[in-house]
PDB file of C-alpha atoms in Angstrom:
ATOM      1  CA  MET A   1     -16.173  34.214 -13.048  1.00 40.00           C
ATOM      2  CA  VAL A   2     -14.888  30.482 -12.869  1.00 35.00           C
ATOM      3  CA  THR A   3     -11.050  29.816 -11.979  1.00 37.00           C
ATOM      4  CA  ILE A   4      -9.313  26.862 -13.611  1.00 34.00           C
ATOM      5  CA  THR A   5      -6.455  25.083 -11.573  1.00 37.00           C
ATOM      6  CA  ASP A   6      -3.878  23.105 -12.885  1.00 40.00           C
ATOM      7  CA  PHE A   7      -2.527  20.234 -10.701  1.00 36.00           C
ATOM      8  CA  HIS A   8       0.775  18.576 -12.392  1.00 38.00           C
ATOM      9  CA  PHE A   9       1.587  14.967 -11.545  1.00 36.00           C
ATOM     10  CA  PHE A  10       2.660  11.787 -13.313  1.00 36.00           C
ATOM     11  CA  TRP A  11       0.513   9.238 -14.416  1.00 35.00           C
ATOM     12  CA  TRP A  12       2.497   5.948 -13.607  1.00 36.00           C
ATOM     13  CA  ALA A  13       5.070   5.266 -16.236  1.00 37.00           C
ATOM     14  CA  LYS A  14       2.680   7.410 -18.543  1.00 39.00           C
ATOM     15  CA  GLY A  15       4.462  10.611 -18.873  1.00 43.00           C
ATOM     16  CA  PRO A  16       3.519  13.859 -17.635  1.00 44.00           C
ATOM     17  CA  TRP A  17      -0.349  14.983 -17.563  1.00 43.00           C
ATOM     18  CA  THR A  18      -2.342  18.000 -16.153  1.00 42.00           C
ATOM     19  CA  LEU A  19      -5.380  17.875 -14.234  1.00 42.00           C
ATOM     20  CA  ARG A  20      -7.878  20.822 -14.934  1.00 43.00           C
ATOM     21  CA  ALA A  21     -10.643  21.327 -12.405  1.00 40.00           C
ATOM     22  CA  GLY A  22     -13.453  23.722 -12.914  1.00 41.00           C
ATOM     23  CA  CYS A  23     -16.913  24.281 -13.480  1.00 41.00           C
ATOM     24  CA  GLY A  24     -17.679  21.055 -11.404  1.00 39.00           C
ATOM     25  CA  ARG A  25     -15.481  18.897 -13.763  1.00 41.00           C
ATOM     26  CA  LEU A  26     -12.394  16.997 -14.102  1.00 39.00           C
ATOM     27  CA  SER A  27     -10.317  16.568 -17.178  1.00 43.00           C
ATOM     28  CA  LEU A  28      -6.952  14.891 -18.081  1.00 42.00           C
ATOM     29  CA  HIS A  29      -4.647  16.804 -20.537  1.00 45.00           C
ATOM     30  CA  GLU A  30      -1.686  14.696 -21.743  1.00 43.00           C
ATOM     31  CA  HIS A  31       1.605  16.477 -22.722  1.00 46.00           C
ATOM     32  CA  ARG A  32       4.322  14.671 -24.636  1.00 45.00           C
ATOM     33  CA  PRO A  33       7.414  16.342 -25.976  1.00 45.00           C
ATOM     34  CA  THR A  34       8.175  15.224 -29.653  1.00 45.00           C
ATOM     35  CA  PRO A  35      11.120  13.137 -30.560  1.00 43.00           C
ATOM     36  CA  ALA A  36      12.713  16.343 -32.090  1.00 46.00           C
ATOM     37  CA  ALA A  37      12.124  18.300 -28.909  1.00 45.00           C
ATOM     38  CA  CYS A  38      14.340  15.785 -26.938  1.00 47.00           C
ATOM     39  CA  LYS A  39      17.418  15.934 -28.798  1.00 46.00           C
ATOM     40  CA  ILE A  40      20.443  16.673 -27.129  1.00 44.00           C
ATOM     41  CA  GLY A  41      23.189  18.721 -28.763  1.00 44.00           C
ATOM     42  CA  ARG A  42      25.872  20.992 -27.797  1.00 40.00           C
ATOM     43  CA  GLY A  43      23.622  23.415 -26.075  1.00 40.00           C
ATOM     44  CA  GLY A  44      21.881  20.877 -24.282  1.00 44.00           C
ATOM     45  CA  ALA A  45      18.189  19.380 -24.370  1.00 48.00           C
ATOM     46  CA  THR A  46      15.400  21.667 -25.950  1.00 46.00           C
ATOM     47  CA  SER A  47      13.367  23.873 -23.672  1.00 46.00           C
ATOM     48  CA  GLU A  48      10.195  21.523 -24.057  1.00 47.00           C
ATOM     49  CA  CYS A  49      11.811  18.464 -23.050  1.00 47.00           C
ATOM     50  CA  MET A  50      13.597  20.433 -20.180  1.00 46.00           C
ATOM     51  CA  GLN A  51      10.349  21.534 -18.961  1.00 47.00           C
ATOM     52  CA  ARG A  52       9.217  17.982 -18.403  1.00 47.00           C
ATOM     53  CA  THR A  53      12.096  17.456 -16.275  1.00 43.00           C
ATOM     54  CA  TYR A  54      11.855  20.687 -14.178  1.00 45.00           C
ATOM     55  CA  ARG A  55       7.923  19.522 -13.422  1.00 47.00           C
ATOM     56  CA  PHE A  56       9.400  16.491 -11.813  1.00 47.00           C
ATOM     57  CA  LEU A  57      10.426  18.322  -8.715  1.00 47.00           C
ATOM     58  CA  PRO A  58       6.837  19.260  -7.429  1.00 47.00           C
ATOM     59  CA  LEU A  59       5.704  15.952  -8.786  1.00 53.00           C
ATOM     60  CA  SER A  60       8.371  13.873  -6.609  1.00 52.00           C
ATOM     61  CA  PHE A  61       6.856  15.792  -3.309  1.00 51.00           C
ATOM     62  CA  LEU A  62       3.402  15.062  -4.374  1.00 57.00           C
ATOM     63  CA  LEU A  63       3.900  11.217  -4.837  1.00 59.00           C
ATOM     64  CA  LEU A  64       5.662  11.292  -1.416  1.00 56.00           C
ATOM     65  CA  LEU A  65       2.875  13.196   0.297  1.00 56.00           C
ATOM     66  CA  GLN A  66       0.376  10.659  -1.202  1.00 59.00           C
ATOM     67  CA  PHE A  67       2.631   7.876   0.452  1.00 57.00           C
ATOM     68  CA  PHE A  68       2.282   9.502   3.819  1.00 55.00           C
ATOM     69  CA  LEU A  69      -1.134  10.344   3.558  1.00 56.00           C
ATOM     70  CA  ILE A  70      -2.196   6.603   2.848  1.00 58.00           C
ATOM     71  CA  PHE A  71      -0.243   5.729   5.643  1.00 52.00           C
ATOM     72  CA  PHE A  72      -1.955   8.619   7.877  1.00 51.00           C
ATOM     73  CA  LEU A  73      -5.514   7.486   6.826  1.00 52.00           C
ATOM     74  CA  LEU A  74      -4.684   3.603   7.615  1.00 52.00           C
ATOM     75  CA  GLY A  75      -3.985   4.801  11.380  1.00 49.00           C
ATOM     76  CA  GLY A  76      -0.590   6.458  11.309  1.00 49.00           C
ATOM     77  CA  GLU A  77      -2.143   9.417  13.129  1.00 48.00           C
ATOM     78  CA  ARG A  78      -1.936   6.927  16.449  1.00 50.00           C
ATOM     79  CA  LEU A  79       1.589   7.579  16.380  1.00 45.00           C
ATOM     80  CA  ALA A  80       1.157  10.784  18.036  1.00 46.00           C
ATOM     81  CA  PHE A  81      -0.936   9.588  21.084  1.00 47.00           C
ATOM     82  CA  ALA A  82       0.051   5.913  21.590  1.00 49.00           C
ATOM     83  CA  GLN A  83       2.760   4.357  23.626  1.00 57.00           C
ATOM     84  CA  SER A  84       5.658   4.070  21.648  1.00 64.00           C
ATOM     85  CA  GLU A  85       7.359   0.756  20.823  1.00 71.00           C
ATOM     86  CA  ALA A  86      10.979  -0.043  22.231  1.00 75.00           C
ATOM     87  CA  GLY A  87      12.592   1.003  18.961  1.00 89.00           C
ATOM     88  CA  PRO A  88      16.223  -0.829  17.744  1.00 94.00           C
ATOM     89  CA  GLU A  89      17.470  -3.140  20.119  1.00 94.00           C
ATOM     90  CA  GLU A  90      20.189  -5.898  20.297  1.00 95.00           C
ATOM     91  CA  GLY A  91      18.856  -9.018  18.424  1.00 95.00           C
ATOM     92  CA  GLY A  92      15.924  -7.255  16.769  1.00 95.00           C
ATOM     93  CA  HIS A  93      14.526  -6.774  13.336  1.00 97.00           C
ATOM     94  CA  GLU A  94      13.208  -4.196  11.038  1.00 97.00           C
ATOM     95  CA  VAL A  95      11.066  -4.078   8.399  1.00 97.00           C
ATOM     96  CA  GLN A  96       9.692  -1.177   6.284  1.00 97.00           C
ATOM     97  CA  VAL A  97       8.665  -0.057   3.053  1.00 97.00           C
ATOM     98  CA  PHE A  98       9.235   3.381   1.727  1.00 97.00           C
ATOM     99  CA  ALA A  99       9.345   6.111  -1.103  1.00 96.00           C
ATOM    100  CA  ALA A 100      11.858   8.820  -1.908  1.00 96.00           C
ATOM    101  CA  GLY A 101      12.274  11.477  -4.337  1.00 95.00           C
ATOM    102  CA  GLY A 102      14.858  13.904  -5.111  1.00 95.00           C
ATOM    103  CA  TYR A 103      16.610  15.997  -7.857  1.00 95.00           C
ATOM    104  CA  SER A 104      20.313  16.476  -9.174  1.00 95.00           C
ATOM    105  CA  VAL A 105      22.793  18.488  -7.560  1.00 95.00           C
ATOM    106  CA  PRO A 106      26.069  19.938  -9.019  1.00 93.00           C
ATOM    107  CA  GLY A 107      29.122  17.226  -9.577  1.00 90.00           C
ATOM    108  CA  GLY A 108      27.518  15.401 -12.422  1.00 90.00           C
ATOM    109  CA  THR A 109      24.481  15.258 -14.886  1.00 93.00           C
ATOM    110  CA  SER A 110      21.750  18.137 -14.236  1.00 93.00           C
ATOM    111  CA  HIS A 111      18.319  18.728 -14.827  1.00 93.00           C
ATOM    112  CA  THR A 112      17.527  15.259 -13.732  1.00 95.00           C
ATOM    113  CA  GLY A 113      15.107  13.904 -11.204  1.00 95.00           C
ATOM    114  CA  VAL A 114      14.894  10.592  -9.337  1.00 96.00           C
ATOM    115  CA  PHE A 115      11.748   8.513  -7.537  1.00 96.00           C
ATOM    116  CA  ASP A 116      12.190   5.212  -6.127  1.00 96.00           C
ATOM    117  CA  MET A 117      10.193   2.884  -4.027  1.00 97.00           C
ATOM    118  CA  GLY A 118      11.169  -0.431  -2.023  1.00 97.00           C
ATOM    119  CA  ALA A 119      11.181  -2.413   1.035  1.00 98.00           C
ATOM    120  CA  ARG A 120      13.815  -3.033   3.828  1.00 98.00           C
ATOM    121  CA  TYR A 121      14.810  -5.683   6.306  1.00 98.00           C
ATOM    122  CA  GLY A 122      17.226  -5.242   8.840  1.00 98.00           C
ATOM    123  CA  TRP A 123      19.089  -6.602  11.692  1.00 98.00           C
ATOM    124  CA  VAL A 124      20.146  -4.856  14.926  1.00 97.00           C
ATOM    125  CA  ILE A 125      23.444  -6.973  15.879  1.00 97.00           C
ATOM    126  CA  THR A 126      24.839  -5.025  18.785  1.00 97.00           C
ATOM    127  CA  GLY A 127      23.982  -3.132  22.173  1.00 95.00           C
ATOM    128  CA  PRO A 128      24.727   0.453  22.942  1.00 95.00           C
ATOM    129  CA  HIS A 129      28.463   1.398  22.270  1.00 95.00           C
ATOM    130  CA  TRP A 130      30.215   4.707  22.277  1.00 95.00           C
ATOM    131  CA  PRO A 131      29.967   7.594  24.664  1.00 93.00           C
ATOM    132  CA  GLY A 132      27.716  10.988  24.583  1.00 93.00           C
ATOM    133  CA  ILE A 133      25.602  12.062  21.478  1.00 93.00           C
ATOM    134  CA  LEU A 134      27.337   9.121  19.376  1.00 95.00           C
ATOM    135  CA  ARG A 135      26.119   6.209  21.750  1.00 97.00           C
ATOM    136  CA  GLY A 136      23.914   3.922  19.824  1.00 97.00           C
ATOM    137  CA  ARG A 137      23.514   0.390  18.045  1.00 97.00           C
ATOM    138  CA  PHE A 138      24.759  -1.026  14.953  1.00 98.00           C
ATOM    139  CA  GLU A 139      22.407  -2.507  12.426  1.00 98.00           C
ATOM    140  CA  TYR A 140      23.032  -4.073   9.087  1.00 98.00           C
ATOM    141  CA  ALA A 141      20.195  -3.736   6.533  1.00 98.00           C
ATOM    142  CA  VAL A 142      19.305  -4.909   2.926  1.00 98.00           C
ATOM    143  CA  ASP A 143      16.988  -3.077   0.197  1.00 98.00           C
ATOM    144  CA  VAL A 144      14.877  -4.298  -2.624  1.00 98.00           C
ATOM    145  CA  VAL A 145      14.096  -1.238  -4.890  1.00 98.00           C
ATOM    146  CA  PRO A 146      11.529  -2.532  -7.403  1.00 97.00           C
ATOM    147  CA  VAL A 147      10.328   0.943  -8.708  1.00 96.00           C
ATOM    148  CA  TYR A 148      13.181   3.268  -9.966  1.00 96.00           C
ATOM    149  CA  GLU A 149      12.648   5.915 -12.092  1.00 96.00           C
ATOM    150  CA  VAL A 150      15.099   8.440 -13.340  1.00 96.00           C
ATOM    151  CA  PHE A 151      13.656  11.463 -15.313  1.00 96.00           C
ATOM    152  CA  GLN A 152      16.200  12.769 -17.899  1.00 95.00           C
ATOM    153  CA  PRO A 153      15.907  15.660 -20.432  1.00 93.00           C
ATOM    154  CA  ALA A 154      16.056  13.093 -23.012  1.00 92.00           C
ATOM    155  CA  ASN A 155      13.718  10.355 -21.549  1.00 94.00           C
ATOM    156  CA  THR A 156      12.439   8.552 -18.419  1.00 95.00           C
ATOM    157  CA  ALA A 157      14.399   5.454 -17.624  1.00 96.00           C
ATOM    158  CA  TYR A 158      12.821   2.809 -15.612  1.00 97.00           C
ATOM    159  CA  GLY A 159      14.607  -0.052 -13.617  1.00 97.00           C
ATOM    160  CA  TRP A 160      14.880  -1.699 -10.472  1.00 97.00           C
ATOM    161  CA  GLY A 161      17.623  -1.592  -7.793  1.00 97.00           C
ATOM    162  CA  PHE A 162      19.189  -4.031  -5.116  1.00 97.00           C
ATOM    163  CA  ASP A 163      21.101  -2.585  -2.127  1.00 98.00           C
ATOM    164  CA  PRO A 164      22.730  -5.459  -0.256  1.00 97.00           C
ATOM    165  CA  LEU A 165      25.122  -3.440   1.838  1.00 97.00           C
ATOM    166  CA  GLY A 166      23.446  -1.101   4.602  1.00 98.00           C
ATOM    167  CA  LEU A 167      25.289   0.067   7.298  1.00 98.00           C
ATOM    168  CA  LYS A 168      23.254   1.974   9.819  1.00 98.00           C
ATOM    169  CA  TRP A 169      24.038   3.389  13.067  1.00 98.00           C
ATOM    170  CA  ASP A 170      20.942   3.800  15.320  1.00 98.00           C
ATOM    171  CA  PHE A 171      21.556   6.620  17.718  1.00 97.00           C
ATOM    172  CA  VAL A 172      19.844   6.079  21.527  1.00 95.00           C
ATOM    173  CA  ARG A 173      16.190   7.104  21.391  1.00 92.00           C
ATOM    174  CA  ARG A 174      15.266  10.249  22.518  1.00 91.00           C
ATOM    175  CA  GLY A 175      11.596  10.192  23.559  1.00 91.00           C
ATOM    176  CA  LYS A 176       9.690   9.044  20.602  1.00 92.00           C
ATOM    177  CA  LEU A 177      12.439   9.944  18.338  1.00 95.00           C
ATOM    178  CA  SER A 178      14.977   7.335  17.040  1.00 95.00           C
ATOM    179  CA  PRO A 179      17.925   9.187  15.088  1.00 97.00           C
ATOM    180  CA  TYR A 180      19.961   7.217  12.465  1.00 98.00           C
ATOM    181  CA  PHE A 181      22.770   7.571  10.047  1.00 98.00           C
ATOM    182  CA  GLU A 182      23.495   5.018   7.460  1.00 98.00           C
ATOM    183  CA  LEU A 183      25.416   4.383   4.413  1.00 98.00           C
ATOM    184  CA  THR A 184      24.260   1.898   1.945  1.00 98.00           C
ATOM    185  CA  GLY A 185      25.545   0.646  -1.564  1.00 97.00           C
ATOM    186  CA  GLY A 186      24.098  -1.281  -4.161  1.00 97.00           C
ATOM    187  CA  THR A 187      23.270  -1.451  -7.931  1.00 97.00           C
ATOM    188  CA  VAL A 188      20.509  -0.121 -10.516  1.00 98.00           C
ATOM    189  CA  PHE A 189      19.497  -2.174 -13.398  1.00 98.00           C
ATOM    190  CA  SER A 190      17.353   0.009 -16.308  1.00 97.00           C
ATOM    191  CA  ARG A 191      15.910  -0.374 -19.442  1.00 96.00           C
ATOM    192  CA  GLN A 192      17.499   3.146 -20.471  1.00 95.00           C
ATOM    193  CA  ASP A 193      20.779   4.344 -20.059  1.00 96.00           C
ATOM    194  CA  ILE A 194      21.474   6.671 -16.873  1.00 96.00           C
ATOM    195  CA  PRO A 195      22.578   8.927 -17.718  1.00 94.00           C
ATOM    196  CA  THR A 196      21.776   9.171 -21.430  1.00 92.00           C
ATOM    197  CA  TYR A 197      24.248   7.242 -23.820  1.00 93.00           C
ATOM    198  CA  THR A 198      26.125   5.807 -20.865  1.00 95.00           C
ATOM    199  CA  ASN A 199      24.898   2.453 -19.306  1.00 95.00           C
ATOM    200  CA  THR A 200      22.123   0.433 -18.168  1.00 96.00           C
ATOM    201  CA  VAL A 201      23.949  -0.873 -15.003  1.00 97.00           C
ATOM    202  CA  ASN A 202      24.995   1.623 -12.413  1.00 97.00           C
ATOM    203  CA  PHE A 203      26.241   1.918  -8.830  1.00 98.00           C
ATOM    204  CA  THR A 204      24.232   3.288  -6.335  1.00 97.00           C
ATOM    205  CA  PRO A 205      26.494   4.356  -3.105  1.00 98.00           C
ATOM    206  CA  SER A 206      24.418   7.115  -0.677  1.00 98.00           C
ATOM    207  CA  ALA A 207      24.438   8.435   2.826  1.00 98.00           C
ATOM    208  CA  ALA A 208      21.390   9.451   4.959  1.00 98.00           C
ATOM    209  CA  LEU A 209      20.576  11.032   7.909  1.00 98.00           C
ATOM    210  CA  GLY A 210      17.162  10.741   9.459  1.00 97.00           C
ATOM    211  CA  THR A 211      14.723   9.674  12.478  1.00 97.00           C
ATOM    212  CA  HIS A 212      12.280   7.259  13.118  1.00 97.00           C
ATOM    213  CA  VAL A 213       9.200   8.367  14.949  1.00 95.00           C
ATOM    214  CA  LEU A 214       8.046   5.525  17.389  1.00 94.00           C
ATOM    215  CA  GLY A 215       4.296   4.371  17.414  1.00 90.00           C
ATOM    216  CA  GLU A 216       2.611   1.540  19.586  1.00 87.00           C
ATOM    217  CA  LYS A 217       3.415  -1.282  16.694  1.00 87.00           C
ATOM    218  CA  TYR A 218       4.732   1.031  13.800  1.00 91.00           C
ATOM    219  CA  ASN A 219       6.741   4.092  12.895  1.00 94.00           C
ATOM    220  CA  TRP A 220       7.407   6.129  10.520  1.00 92.00           C
ATOM    221  CA  SER A 221      10.715   7.668   9.179  1.00 96.00           C
ATOM    222  CA  VAL A 222      12.113  10.794   7.393  1.00 96.00           C
ATOM    223  CA  GLU A 223      15.484  11.414   6.061  1.00 97.00           C
ATOM    224  CA  VAL A 224      17.623  13.292   3.695  1.00 97.00           C
ATOM    225  CA  ARG A 225      19.324  11.189   1.505  1.00 98.00           C
ATOM    226  CA  TYR A 226      22.788  11.803  -0.853  1.00 98.00           C
ATOM    227  CA  LEU A 227      22.458   9.522  -3.706  1.00 97.00           C
ATOM    228  CA  HIS A 228      25.615   9.060  -6.530  1.00 97.00           C
ATOM    229  CA  ILE A 229      24.395   6.915  -9.188  1.00 97.00           C
ATOM    230  CA  SER A 230      27.687   6.050 -11.551  1.00 96.00           C
ATOM    231  CA  ASN A 231      28.604   3.162 -13.866  1.00 96.00           C
ATOM    232  CA  ALA A 232      32.199   3.066 -12.207  1.00 93.00           C
ATOM    233  CA  GLY A 233      33.898   2.901 -15.888  1.00 92.00           C
ATOM    234  CA  LEU A 234      31.933  -0.023 -17.115  1.00 93.00           C
ATOM    235  CA  ALA A 235      31.096   2.377 -20.095  1.00 92.00           C
ATOM    236  CA  THR A 236      32.714   5.704 -21.085  1.00 91.00           C
ATOM    237  CA  PRO A 237      31.548   8.383 -20.802  1.00 91.00           C
ATOM    238  CA  ASN A 238      30.991   8.288 -17.184  1.00 94.00           C
ATOM    239  CA  PRO A 239      29.606  11.665 -16.135  1.00 94.00           C
ATOM    240  CA  GLY A 240      27.753  10.291 -12.939  1.00 94.00           C
ATOM    241  CA  LEU A 241      24.423  11.650 -11.239  1.00 96.00           C
ATOM    242  CA  ASN A 242      24.463  13.082  -7.807  1.00 96.00           C
ATOM    243  CA  THR A 243      20.843  13.670  -6.210  1.00 96.00           C
ATOM    244  CA  VAL A 244      19.632  14.858  -2.546  1.00 97.00           C
ATOM    245  CA  GLU A 245      16.490  12.937  -2.063  1.00 97.00           C
ATOM    246  CA  VAL A 246      13.842  13.032   0.687  1.00 96.00           C
ATOM    247  CA  ARG A 247      12.601   9.671   1.897  1.00 97.00           C
ATOM    248  CA  LEU A 248       9.835   8.479   3.822  1.00 96.00           C
ATOM    249  CA  GLY A 249       9.098   5.138   5.367  1.00 96.00           C
ATOM    250  CA  VAL A 250       6.734   3.193   7.114  1.00 95.00           C
ATOM    251  CA  GLY A 251       7.520   0.093   9.301  1.00 95.00           C
ATOM    252  CA  ARG A 252       8.310  -1.698  12.721  1.00 95.00           C
ATOM    253  CA  PHE A 253      11.065  -3.035  15.033  1.00 95.00           C
ATOM    254  CA  TRP A 254      10.394  -6.119  16.908  1.00 92.00           C
ATOM    255  CA  LYS A 255      12.689  -8.669  18.547  1.00 88.00           C
ATOM    256  CA  ARG A 256      11.791 -12.403  18.904  1.00 79.00           C
TER     257      ARG A 256
END
């Protein structure tokens, strides 16, 4: 008996596909909901269109896993055995590339997923301050997010973002771990309304808690981020979108 296994994933900017493996063959099957299936009425989106959105949750984590595996294959496994870098230091700099994915939580628009990829540049401004477990350094960072996708019941919105305000507190390192907490603020510009029937310009305040795992030259980071997307009254209605994301990054700290 031959078993057929379906793996759901997203073909970049092409919508949901199914990969079928069996009998030594691989085949792709596209699933596109019809326009009628994506109508939103008083009862909400139709089931076919919502299935497309629900499928995003495992897809985002699959994309994040692929991002991490690429880094691991390029030498990230050395982090576990190599002498670690110094980490955040006063007068130092940080550079990073990252990918994040998450899903909507109560308090705004529901049944919506978010995926984004970008790069960061940071400046560690101070030396250690504050006592005890709060002791750490202040870092200012800027994020550029050229890939922003919001998977909504009615459609998928594509855009890009810029976060000019990144306030990061780098706690004192503990072994190879360099934990941090940060608050960021920025804007996302999209081709489609986010949420549907609202506006194409939205603000993106967020808060994150995570840690860097320091390696010999590079580090990777993992964090949980609460992201709010809202047009701040630029358009009506303004239901907003709240998501919880998992974000993975690869980067390095250095001091000239």
